Amino acid sequence: MTVSTDCQLNPDTRPDTDSEAYRQAYSRINGVVVVGETLAHHHFRRLARAIPADGAELLRLGQMEGNHAREFSECARNLGVRPDIRLAKQLFSPLHQLFRQSDERGDIPACLVIQCLIVECFAVAAYRSYLPVADAFARPITAAVIEDESEHLDYGEVWLKQRFEAVKDSVSAICLQALPTTLAILRALVDDMRVVGMDPYDLVASFGEGFQQSLETIGYGSSEAARLLRRAMAA
Ligand code: PL3
Ligand code: FE2
Ligand code: FE2
């Protein structure tokens, strides 16, 4: 997939990155991004221990997440904004706890659904929605990160697809638990997204489409995937 970066907005509709409202919204959004990327780094390191046959590959993916966290931190520094890390840690805590519990009980499929399917679909949808309104410094960084996140999503899809019948129950169960906690993060950022020029409803719709597509890729039939998604989104 290639991502165009020349999507500069008309100067009249471009958000004013110097306004106090923008800076506060950006602080909360960037905090969520930096914490999400840092957790992704830790999750891939845990996955490398859980799946030793793919250890080197998973450590490489984890390394990419560390780079994303650094690059997005630079985007905030470039605007002179400090990311709200405390709020972001609170928002991500339920999803991170679910990952830890799944890891502790040796439920590799659940860990892969949380990190590679849910978090990565979330990241791809969010970064695609941010790209057209990103400032000139953040735009090329965001475009490159989207390519990386697609690779992380692919890793999880391939692993789960190869074992679909054996992992299906675990996948369905963790979707019902983890999707509501992910939507709660999005819900907490709805107003801030509008301030930076993103459309939160568009984002939720493209997250849902991307996630349903992933479920179908690993082996669900399309009406079965849609039903699971509807149940999880309503939970
Ligand atoms: C996976 O590699 C990392 C997961 C991070 C989750 C990101 C959630 C983003 C929410 C809204 C993002 C808008 C983009 C803004 C970029 C500074
Ligand atoms: Fe990332
Ligand atoms: Fe990622």
PDB file of C-alpha atoms and ligand atoms in Angstrom:
ATOM      1  CA  MET A   1       0.000   0.000   0.000  1.00  0.00           C
ATOM      2  CA  THR A   2       1.330   3.458  -0.796  1.00  0.00           C
ATOM      3  CA  VAL A   3       0.101   6.553   0.967  1.00  0.00           C
ATOM      4  CA  SER A   4       0.007   9.924  -0.713  1.00  0.00           C
ATOM      5  CA  THR A   5       1.470  12.723   1.412  1.00  0.00           C
ATOM      6  CA  ASP A   6       0.533  15.649  -0.835  1.00  0.00           C
ATOM      7  CA  CYS A   7      -2.870  16.147   0.723  1.00  0.00           C
ATOM      8  CA  GLN A   8      -2.373  19.688   1.948  1.00  0.00           C
ATOM      9  CA  LEU A   9      -5.676  21.238   3.021  1.00  0.00           C
ATOM     10  CA  ASN A  10      -6.932  24.491   1.642  1.00  0.00           C
ATOM     11  CA  PRO A  11      -5.400  27.223   3.901  1.00  0.00           C
ATOM     12  CA  ASP A  12      -8.919  28.353   4.947  1.00  0.00           C
ATOM     13  CA  THR A  13      -9.822  24.950   6.376  1.00  0.00           C
ATOM     14  CA  ARG A  14      -6.418  24.022   7.868  1.00  0.00           C
ATOM     15  CA  PRO A  15      -6.578  24.008  11.689  1.00  0.00           C
ATOM     16  CA  ASP A  16      -4.646  26.734  13.496  1.00  0.00           C
ATOM     17  CA  THR A  17      -1.919  24.753  15.255  1.00  0.00           C
ATOM     18  CA  ASP A  18      -0.984  27.805  17.363  1.00  0.00           C
ATOM     19  CA  SER A  19      -4.420  28.202  18.973  1.00  0.00           C
ATOM     20  CA  GLU A  20      -4.745  27.161  22.612  1.00  0.00           C
ATOM     21  CA  ALA A  21      -7.675  24.843  21.744  1.00  0.00           C
ATOM     22  CA  TYR A  22      -5.553  23.023  19.153  1.00  0.00           C
ATOM     23  CA  ARG A  23      -2.574  22.708  21.499  1.00  0.00           C
ATOM     24  CA  GLN A  24      -4.684  21.208  24.295  1.00  0.00           C
ATOM     25  CA  ALA A  25      -6.465  18.775  21.983  1.00  0.00           C
ATOM     26  CA  TYR A  26      -3.147  17.804  20.380  1.00  0.00           C
ATOM     27  CA  SER A  27      -1.598  17.192  23.797  1.00  0.00           C
ATOM     28  CA  ARG A  28      -4.282  14.599  24.637  1.00  0.00           C
ATOM     29  CA  ILE A  29      -4.293  12.972  21.192  1.00  0.00           C
ATOM     30  CA  ASN A  30      -0.509  12.857  20.928  1.00  0.00           C
ATOM     31  CA  GLY A  31      -0.344  11.410  24.471  1.00  0.00           C
ATOM     32  CA  VAL A  32      -2.617   8.552  23.380  1.00  0.00           C
ATOM     33  CA  VAL A  33      -0.487   7.965  20.299  1.00  0.00           C
ATOM     34  CA  VAL A  34       2.826   7.966  22.210  1.00  0.00           C
ATOM     35  CA  VAL A  35       1.478   5.683  24.961  1.00  0.00           C
ATOM     36  CA  GLY A  36      -0.195   3.390  22.367  1.00  0.00           C
ATOM     37  CA  GLU A  37       3.088   3.069  20.463  1.00  0.00           C
ATOM     38  CA  THR A  38       5.089   2.469  23.656  1.00  0.00           C
ATOM     39  CA  LEU A  39       2.670  -0.259  24.774  1.00  0.00           C
ATOM     40  CA  ALA A  40       2.837  -1.789  21.300  1.00  0.00           C
ATOM     41  CA  HIS A  41       6.626  -1.952  21.735  1.00  0.00           C
ATOM     42  CA  HIS A  42       6.194  -3.860  25.030  1.00  0.00           C
ATOM     43  CA  HIS A  43       3.495  -6.114  23.596  1.00  0.00           C
ATOM     44  CA  PHE A  44       5.708  -7.209  20.691  1.00  0.00           C
ATOM     45  CA  ARG A  45       8.545  -7.955  23.128  1.00  0.00           C
ATOM     46  CA  ARG A  46       6.191 -10.195  25.136  1.00  0.00           C
ATOM     47  CA  LEU A  47       4.975 -11.837  21.925  1.00  0.00           C
ATOM     48  CA  ALA A  48       8.605 -12.527  20.968  1.00  0.00           C
ATOM     49  CA  ARG A  49       8.969 -14.531  24.192  1.00  0.00           C
ATOM     50  CA  ALA A  50       5.638 -16.313  23.681  1.00  0.00           C
ATOM     51  CA  ILE A  51       6.378 -17.286  20.051  1.00  0.00           C
ATOM     52  CA  PRO A  52      10.125 -18.057  20.057  1.00  0.00           C
ATOM     53  CA  ALA A  53      10.028 -19.416  16.488  1.00  0.00           C
ATOM     54  CA  ASP A  54       9.207 -15.851  15.295  1.00  0.00           C
ATOM     55  CA  GLY A  55      11.207 -14.117  18.055  1.00  0.00           C
ATOM     56  CA  ALA A  56      13.551 -12.141  15.794  1.00  0.00           C
ATOM     57  CA  GLU A  57      10.702 -10.965  13.560  1.00  0.00           C
ATOM     58  CA  LEU A  58       8.581  -9.900  16.554  1.00  0.00           C
ATOM     59  CA  LEU A  59      11.496  -8.021  18.134  1.00  0.00           C
ATOM     60  CA  ARG A  60      11.947  -6.197  14.817  1.00  0.00           C
ATOM     61  CA  LEU A  61       8.256  -5.195  14.818  1.00  0.00           C
ATOM     62  CA  GLY A  62       8.623  -4.063  18.448  1.00  0.00           C
ATOM     63  CA  GLN A  63      11.621  -1.954  17.487  1.00  0.00           C
ATOM     64  CA  MET A  64       9.516  -0.223  14.824  1.00  0.00           C
ATOM     65  CA  GLU A  65       6.971   0.668  17.537  1.00  0.00           C
ATOM     66  CA  GLY A  66       9.723   2.222  19.668  1.00  0.00           C
ATOM     67  CA  ASN A  67      10.672   4.345  16.648  1.00  0.00           C
ATOM     68  CA  HIS A  68       7.033   5.385  16.144  1.00  0.00           C
ATOM     69  CA  ALA A  69       6.798   6.503  19.779  1.00  0.00           C
ATOM     70  CA  ARG A  70       9.936   8.633  19.341  1.00  0.00           C
ATOM     71  CA  GLU A  71       8.818  10.111  16.027  1.00  0.00           C
ATOM     72  CA  PHE A  72       5.366  11.084  17.301  1.00  0.00           C
ATOM     73  CA  SER A  73       6.976  12.593  20.425  1.00  0.00           C
ATOM     74  CA  GLU A  74       9.015  14.760  18.057  1.00  0.00           C
ATOM     75  CA  CYS A  75       5.780  15.880  16.358  1.00  0.00           C
ATOM     76  CA  ALA A  76       4.576  17.258  19.705  1.00  0.00           C
ATOM     77  CA  ARG A  77       7.965  18.823  20.476  1.00  0.00           C
ATOM     78  CA  ASN A  78       7.928  20.483  17.051  1.00  0.00           C
ATOM     79  CA  LEU A  79       4.671  22.260  18.000  1.00  0.00           C
ATOM     80  CA  GLY A  80       5.952  23.039  21.496  1.00  0.00           C
ATOM     81  CA  VAL A  81       3.239  20.799  22.998  1.00  0.00           C
ATOM     82  CA  ARG A  82       3.724  18.387  25.904  1.00  0.00           C
ATOM     83  CA  PRO A  83       1.784  15.104  25.487  1.00  0.00           C
ATOM     84  CA  ASP A  84      -0.715  14.246  28.257  1.00  0.00           C
ATOM     85  CA  ILE A  85       0.820  10.893  29.175  1.00  0.00           C
ATOM     86  CA  ARG A  86      -1.101  10.459  32.438  1.00  0.00           C
ATOM     87  CA  LEU A  87      -4.518  10.589  30.783  1.00  0.00           C
ATOM     88  CA  ALA A  88      -3.325   8.315  27.956  1.00  0.00           C
ATOM     89  CA  LYS A  89      -2.064   5.665  30.397  1.00  0.00           C
ATOM     90  CA  GLN A  90      -5.454   5.682  32.123  1.00  0.00           C
ATOM     91  CA  LEU A  91      -7.262   5.328  28.803  1.00  0.00           C
ATOM     92  CA  PHE A  92      -5.078   2.437  27.605  1.00  0.00           C
ATOM     93  CA  SER A  93      -4.985   0.647  30.963  1.00  0.00           C
ATOM     94  CA  PRO A  94      -7.997  -1.714  30.441  1.00  0.00           C
ATOM     95  CA  LEU A  95      -6.708  -2.851  27.033  1.00  0.00           C
ATOM     96  CA  HIS A  96      -3.161  -3.306  28.340  1.00  0.00           C
ATOM     97  CA  GLN A  97      -4.469  -5.295  31.341  1.00  0.00           C
ATOM     98  CA  LEU A  98      -6.392  -7.581  28.994  1.00  0.00           C
ATOM     99  CA  PHE A  99      -3.188  -8.160  27.024  1.00  0.00           C
ATOM    100  CA  ARG A 100      -1.241  -8.953  30.212  1.00  0.00           C
ATOM    101  CA  GLN A 101      -3.902 -11.358  31.496  1.00  0.00           C
ATOM    102  CA  SER A 102      -4.043 -13.117  28.115  1.00  0.00           C
ATOM    103  CA  ASP A 103      -0.239 -13.395  28.087  1.00  0.00           C
ATOM    104  CA  GLU A 104      -0.183 -14.750  31.658  1.00  0.00           C
ATOM    105  CA  ARG A 105      -2.639 -17.529  30.812  1.00  0.00           C
ATOM    106  CA  GLY A 106      -0.649 -18.378  27.654  1.00  0.00           C
ATOM    107  CA  ASP A 107      -3.459 -17.284  25.319  1.00  0.00           C
ATOM    108  CA  ILE A 108      -1.329 -16.300  22.309  1.00  0.00           C
ATOM    109  CA  PRO A 109      -4.323 -15.893  19.931  1.00  0.00           C
ATOM    110  CA  ALA A 110      -5.914 -13.368  22.335  1.00  0.00           C
ATOM    111  CA  CYS A 111      -2.630 -11.423  22.590  1.00  0.00           C
ATOM    112  CA  LEU A 112      -2.370 -11.318  18.792  1.00  0.00           C
ATOM    113  CA  VAL A 113      -5.983 -10.193  18.402  1.00  0.00           C
ATOM    114  CA  ILE A 114      -5.434  -7.349  20.883  1.00  0.00           C
ATOM    115  CA  GLN A 115      -2.133  -6.082  19.478  1.00  0.00           C
ATOM    116  CA  CYS A 116      -2.058  -7.039  15.807  1.00  0.00           C
ATOM    117  CA  LEU A 117      -5.734  -6.897  14.900  1.00  0.00           C
ATOM    118  CA  ILE A 118      -7.427  -4.422  17.248  1.00  0.00           C
ATOM    119  CA  VAL A 119      -4.619  -1.976  18.078  1.00  0.00           C
ATOM    120  CA  GLU A 120      -3.150  -2.014  14.570  1.00  0.00           C
ATOM    121  CA  CYS A 121      -6.561  -1.597  12.833  1.00  0.00           C
ATOM    122  CA  PHE A 122      -7.200   1.260  15.268  1.00  0.00           C
ATOM    123  CA  ALA A 123      -3.829   2.825  14.450  1.00  0.00           C
ATOM    124  CA  VAL A 124      -4.267   2.485  10.661  1.00  0.00           C
ATOM    125  CA  ALA A 125      -7.765   4.028  10.755  1.00  0.00           C
ATOM    126  CA  ALA A 126      -6.666   6.836  13.106  1.00  0.00           C
ATOM    127  CA  TYR A 127      -3.490   7.759  11.223  1.00  0.00           C
ATOM    128  CA  ARG A 128      -5.273   7.681   7.846  1.00  0.00           C
ATOM    129  CA  SER A 129      -7.903  10.009   9.231  1.00  0.00           C
ATOM    130  CA  TYR A 130      -5.235  12.333  10.717  1.00  0.00           C
ATOM    131  CA  LEU A 131      -3.027  12.426   7.593  1.00  0.00           C
ATOM    132  CA  PRO A 132      -5.014  15.048   5.593  1.00  0.00           C
ATOM    133  CA  VAL A 133      -5.012  17.479   8.542  1.00  0.00           C
ATOM    134  CA  ALA A 134      -1.462  16.785   9.781  1.00  0.00           C
ATOM    135  CA  ASP A 135       1.012  19.677   9.910  1.00  0.00           C
ATOM    136  CA  ALA A 136       3.926  19.674   7.473  1.00  0.00           C
ATOM    137  CA  PHE A 137       6.338  18.119  10.005  1.00  0.00           C
ATOM    138  CA  ALA A 138       3.970  15.312  11.089  1.00  0.00           C
ATOM    139  CA  ARG A 139       2.655  14.408   7.621  1.00  0.00           C
ATOM    140  CA  PRO A 140       5.579  12.388   6.195  1.00  0.00           C
ATOM    141  CA  ILE A 141       6.097  10.695   9.583  1.00  0.00           C
ATOM    142  CA  THR A 142       2.431   9.680   9.737  1.00  0.00           C
ATOM    143  CA  ALA A 143       2.457   8.398   6.137  1.00  0.00           C
ATOM    144  CA  ALA A 144       5.504   6.198   6.803  1.00  0.00           C
ATOM    145  CA  VAL A 145       4.053   4.880  10.073  1.00  0.00           C
ATOM    146  CA  ILE A 146       0.830   3.803   8.303  1.00  0.00           C
ATOM    147  CA  GLU A 147       2.912   1.520   6.063  1.00  0.00           C
ATOM    148  CA  ASP A 148       4.573  -0.052   9.125  1.00  0.00           C
ATOM    149  CA  GLU A 149       1.266  -0.612  10.931  1.00  0.00           C
ATOM    150  CA  SER A 150      -0.082  -2.528   7.929  1.00  0.00           C
ATOM    151  CA  GLU A 151       2.889  -4.880   8.285  1.00  0.00           C
ATOM    152  CA  HIS A 152       2.057  -5.454  11.980  1.00  0.00           C
ATOM    153  CA  LEU A 153      -1.539  -6.204  11.075  1.00  0.00           C
ATOM    154  CA  ASP A 154      -0.368  -8.695   8.422  1.00  0.00           C
ATOM    155  CA  TYR A 155       1.766 -10.616  10.935  1.00  0.00           C
ATOM    156  CA  GLY A 156      -1.244 -11.269  13.185  1.00  0.00           C
ATOM    157  CA  GLU A 157      -3.553 -12.096  10.272  1.00  0.00           C
ATOM    158  CA  VAL A 158      -1.160 -14.675   8.834  1.00  0.00           C
ATOM    159  CA  TRP A 159      -0.549 -16.388  12.223  1.00  0.00           C
ATOM    160  CA  LEU A 160      -4.270 -16.541  13.106  1.00  0.00           C
ATOM    161  CA  LYS A 161      -5.365 -17.602   9.606  1.00  0.00           C
ATOM    162  CA  GLN A 162      -2.959 -20.566   9.647  1.00  0.00           C
ATOM    163  CA  ARG A 163      -4.619 -21.890  12.842  1.00  0.00           C
ATOM    164  CA  PHE A 164      -8.147 -20.541  12.383  1.00  0.00           C
ATOM    165  CA  GLU A 165     -10.233 -23.528  13.534  1.00  0.00           C
ATOM    166  CA  ALA A 166      -8.109 -24.011  16.672  1.00  0.00           C
ATOM    167  CA  VAL A 167      -8.106 -20.331  17.686  1.00  0.00           C
ATOM    168  CA  LYS A 168     -11.585 -19.203  16.610  1.00  0.00           C
ATOM    169  CA  ASP A 169     -13.251 -19.421  20.063  1.00  0.00           C
ATOM    170  CA  SER A 170     -10.430 -17.516  21.696  1.00  0.00           C
ATOM    171  CA  VAL A 171     -10.557 -14.843  18.966  1.00  0.00           C
ATOM    172  CA  SER A 172     -14.325 -14.352  19.330  1.00  0.00           C
ATOM    173  CA  ALA A 173     -14.120 -14.182  23.130  1.00  0.00           C
ATOM    174  CA  ILE A 174     -11.348 -11.582  23.240  1.00  0.00           C
ATOM    175  CA  CYS A 175     -13.060  -9.439  20.583  1.00  0.00           C
ATOM    176  CA  LEU A 176     -16.118  -9.156  22.831  1.00  0.00           C
ATOM    177  CA  GLN A 177     -13.917  -8.051  25.740  1.00  0.00           C
ATOM    178  CA  ALA A 178     -11.345  -5.870  24.011  1.00  0.00           C
ATOM    179  CA  LEU A 179     -13.323  -3.963  21.366  1.00  0.00           C
ATOM    180  CA  PRO A 180     -15.448  -2.047  23.923  1.00  0.00           C
ATOM    181  CA  THR A 181     -12.315  -0.874  25.772  1.00  0.00           C
ATOM    182  CA  THR A 182     -10.854   0.336  22.454  1.00  0.00           C
ATOM    183  CA  LEU A 183     -14.018   2.234  21.561  1.00  0.00           C
ATOM    184  CA  ALA A 184     -13.892   3.855  25.008  1.00  0.00           C
ATOM    185  CA  ILE A 185     -10.482   5.351  24.116  1.00  0.00           C
ATOM    186  CA  LEU A 186     -11.931   6.753  20.904  1.00  0.00           C
ATOM    187  CA  ARG A 187     -14.982   8.101  22.695  1.00  0.00           C
ATOM    188  CA  ALA A 188     -12.770  10.003  25.145  1.00  0.00           C
ATOM    189  CA  LEU A 189     -11.068  11.768  22.210  1.00  0.00           C
ATOM    190  CA  VAL A 190     -14.129  12.687  20.111  1.00  0.00           C
ATOM    191  CA  ASP A 191     -14.085  16.433  20.894  1.00  0.00           C
ATOM    192  CA  ASP A 192     -10.298  16.680  20.578  1.00  0.00           C
ATOM    193  CA  MET A 193     -10.364  14.967  17.196  1.00  0.00           C
ATOM    194  CA  ARG A 194     -12.831  17.537  15.900  1.00  0.00           C
ATOM    195  CA  VAL A 195     -10.567  20.350  17.111  1.00  0.00           C
ATOM    196  CA  VAL A 196      -7.573  18.973  15.150  1.00  0.00           C
ATOM    197  CA  GLY A 197      -9.789  18.593  12.060  1.00  0.00           C
ATOM    198  CA  MET A 198     -10.506  14.836  12.166  1.00  0.00           C
ATOM    199  CA  ASP A 199     -13.966  13.295  11.761  1.00  0.00           C
ATOM    200  CA  PRO A 200     -14.411  10.825  14.661  1.00  0.00           C
ATOM    201  CA  TYR A 201     -17.428   9.098  13.090  1.00  0.00           C
ATOM    202  CA  ASP A 202     -15.534   8.493   9.885  1.00  0.00           C
ATOM    203  CA  LEU A 203     -12.729   7.029  11.965  1.00  0.00           C
ATOM    204  CA  VAL A 204     -15.041   4.623  13.821  1.00  0.00           C
ATOM    205  CA  ALA A 205     -16.586   3.570  10.502  1.00  0.00           C
ATOM    206  CA  SER A 206     -13.220   2.874   8.876  1.00  0.00           C
ATOM    207  CA  PHE A 207     -11.964   1.086  12.001  1.00  0.00           C
ATOM    208  CA  GLY A 208     -15.069  -1.155  11.847  1.00  0.00           C
ATOM    209  CA  GLU A 209     -14.576  -1.823   8.117  1.00  0.00           C
ATOM    210  CA  GLY A 210     -10.868  -2.598   8.544  1.00  0.00           C
ATOM    211  CA  PHE A 211     -11.509  -4.843  11.518  1.00  0.00           C
ATOM    212  CA  GLN A 212     -14.295  -6.755   9.786  1.00  0.00           C
ATOM    213  CA  GLN A 213     -11.959  -7.213   6.803  1.00  0.00           C
ATOM    214  CA  SER A 214      -9.291  -8.663   9.133  1.00  0.00           C
ATOM    215  CA  LEU A 215     -11.784 -11.105  10.663  1.00  0.00           C
ATOM    216  CA  GLU A 216     -12.692 -12.273   7.152  1.00  0.00           C
ATOM    217  CA  THR A 217      -9.019 -12.568   6.192  1.00  0.00           C
ATOM    218  CA  ILE A 218      -8.332 -14.942   9.091  1.00  0.00           C
ATOM    219  CA  GLY A 219     -11.322 -17.156   8.257  1.00  0.00           C
ATOM    220  CA  TYR A 220     -14.689 -15.789   9.450  1.00  0.00           C
ATOM    221  CA  GLY A 221     -17.527 -15.716   6.944  1.00  0.00           C
ATOM    222  CA  SER A 222     -18.655 -12.164   6.191  1.00  0.00           C
ATOM    223  CA  SER A 223     -22.017 -12.324   7.999  1.00  0.00           C
ATOM    224  CA  GLU A 224     -20.382 -14.091  10.953  1.00  0.00           C
ATOM    225  CA  ALA A 225     -17.706 -11.349  11.127  1.00  0.00           C
ATOM    226  CA  ALA A 226     -20.348  -8.616  10.909  1.00  0.00           C
ATOM    227  CA  ARG A 227     -22.393 -10.260  13.694  1.00  0.00           C
ATOM    228  CA  LEU A 228     -19.347 -10.557  15.985  1.00  0.00           C
ATOM    229  CA  LEU A 229     -18.411  -6.944  15.340  1.00  0.00           C
ATOM    230  CA  ARG A 230     -21.980  -5.734  16.019  1.00  0.00           C
ATOM    231  CA  ARG A 231     -22.111  -7.659  19.301  1.00  0.00           C
ATOM    232  CA  ALA A 232     -18.679  -6.390  20.373  1.00  0.00           C
ATOM    233  CA  MET A 233     -19.378  -2.774  19.412  1.00  0.00           C
ATOM    234  CA  ALA A 234     -22.679  -2.840  21.332  1.00  0.00           C
ATOM    235  CA  ALA A 235     -21.178  -4.486  24.455  1.00  0.00           C
TER     236      ALA A 235
HETATM  237  C1  PL3 B   1       0.293   0.630  17.063  1.00  0.00           C
HETATM  238  O1  PL3 B   1       1.467   0.543  16.429  1.00  0.00           O
HETATM  239  C2  PL3 B   1       0.159   1.859  17.863  1.00  0.00           C
HETATM  240  C3  PL3 B   1      -1.208   2.179  18.325  1.00  0.00           C
HETATM  241  C4  PL3 B   1      -1.460   3.600  18.645  1.00  0.00           C
HETATM  242  C5  PL3 B   1      -2.906   3.937  18.745  1.00  0.00           C
HETATM  243  C6  PL3 B   1      -3.233   5.251  18.200  1.00  0.00           C
HETATM  244  C7  PL3 B   1      -4.576   5.781  18.518  1.00  0.00           C
HETATM  245  C8  PL3 B   1      -4.765   7.106  17.938  1.00  0.00           C
HETATM  246  C9  PL3 B   1      -5.957   7.928  18.274  1.00  0.00           C
HETATM  247  C10 PL3 B   1      -6.086   9.211  17.444  1.00  0.00           C
HETATM  248  C11 PL3 B   1      -4.899   9.503  16.589  1.00  0.00           C
HETATM  249  C12 PL3 B   1      -4.781  10.624  15.691  1.00  0.00           C
HETATM  250  C13 PL3 B   1      -3.399  10.739  15.102  1.00  0.00           C
HETATM  251  C14 PL3 B   1      -2.624  11.857  15.651  1.00  0.00           C
HETATM  252  C15 PL3 B   1      -1.151  11.722  15.472  1.00  0.00           C
HETATM  253  C16 PL3 B   1      -0.361  12.667  16.353  1.00  0.00           C
HETATM  254 FE   FE2 B   2       3.223   1.794  15.641  1.00  0.00          FE
HETATM  255 FE   FE2 B   3       2.078  -1.197  15.032  1.00  0.00          FE
END
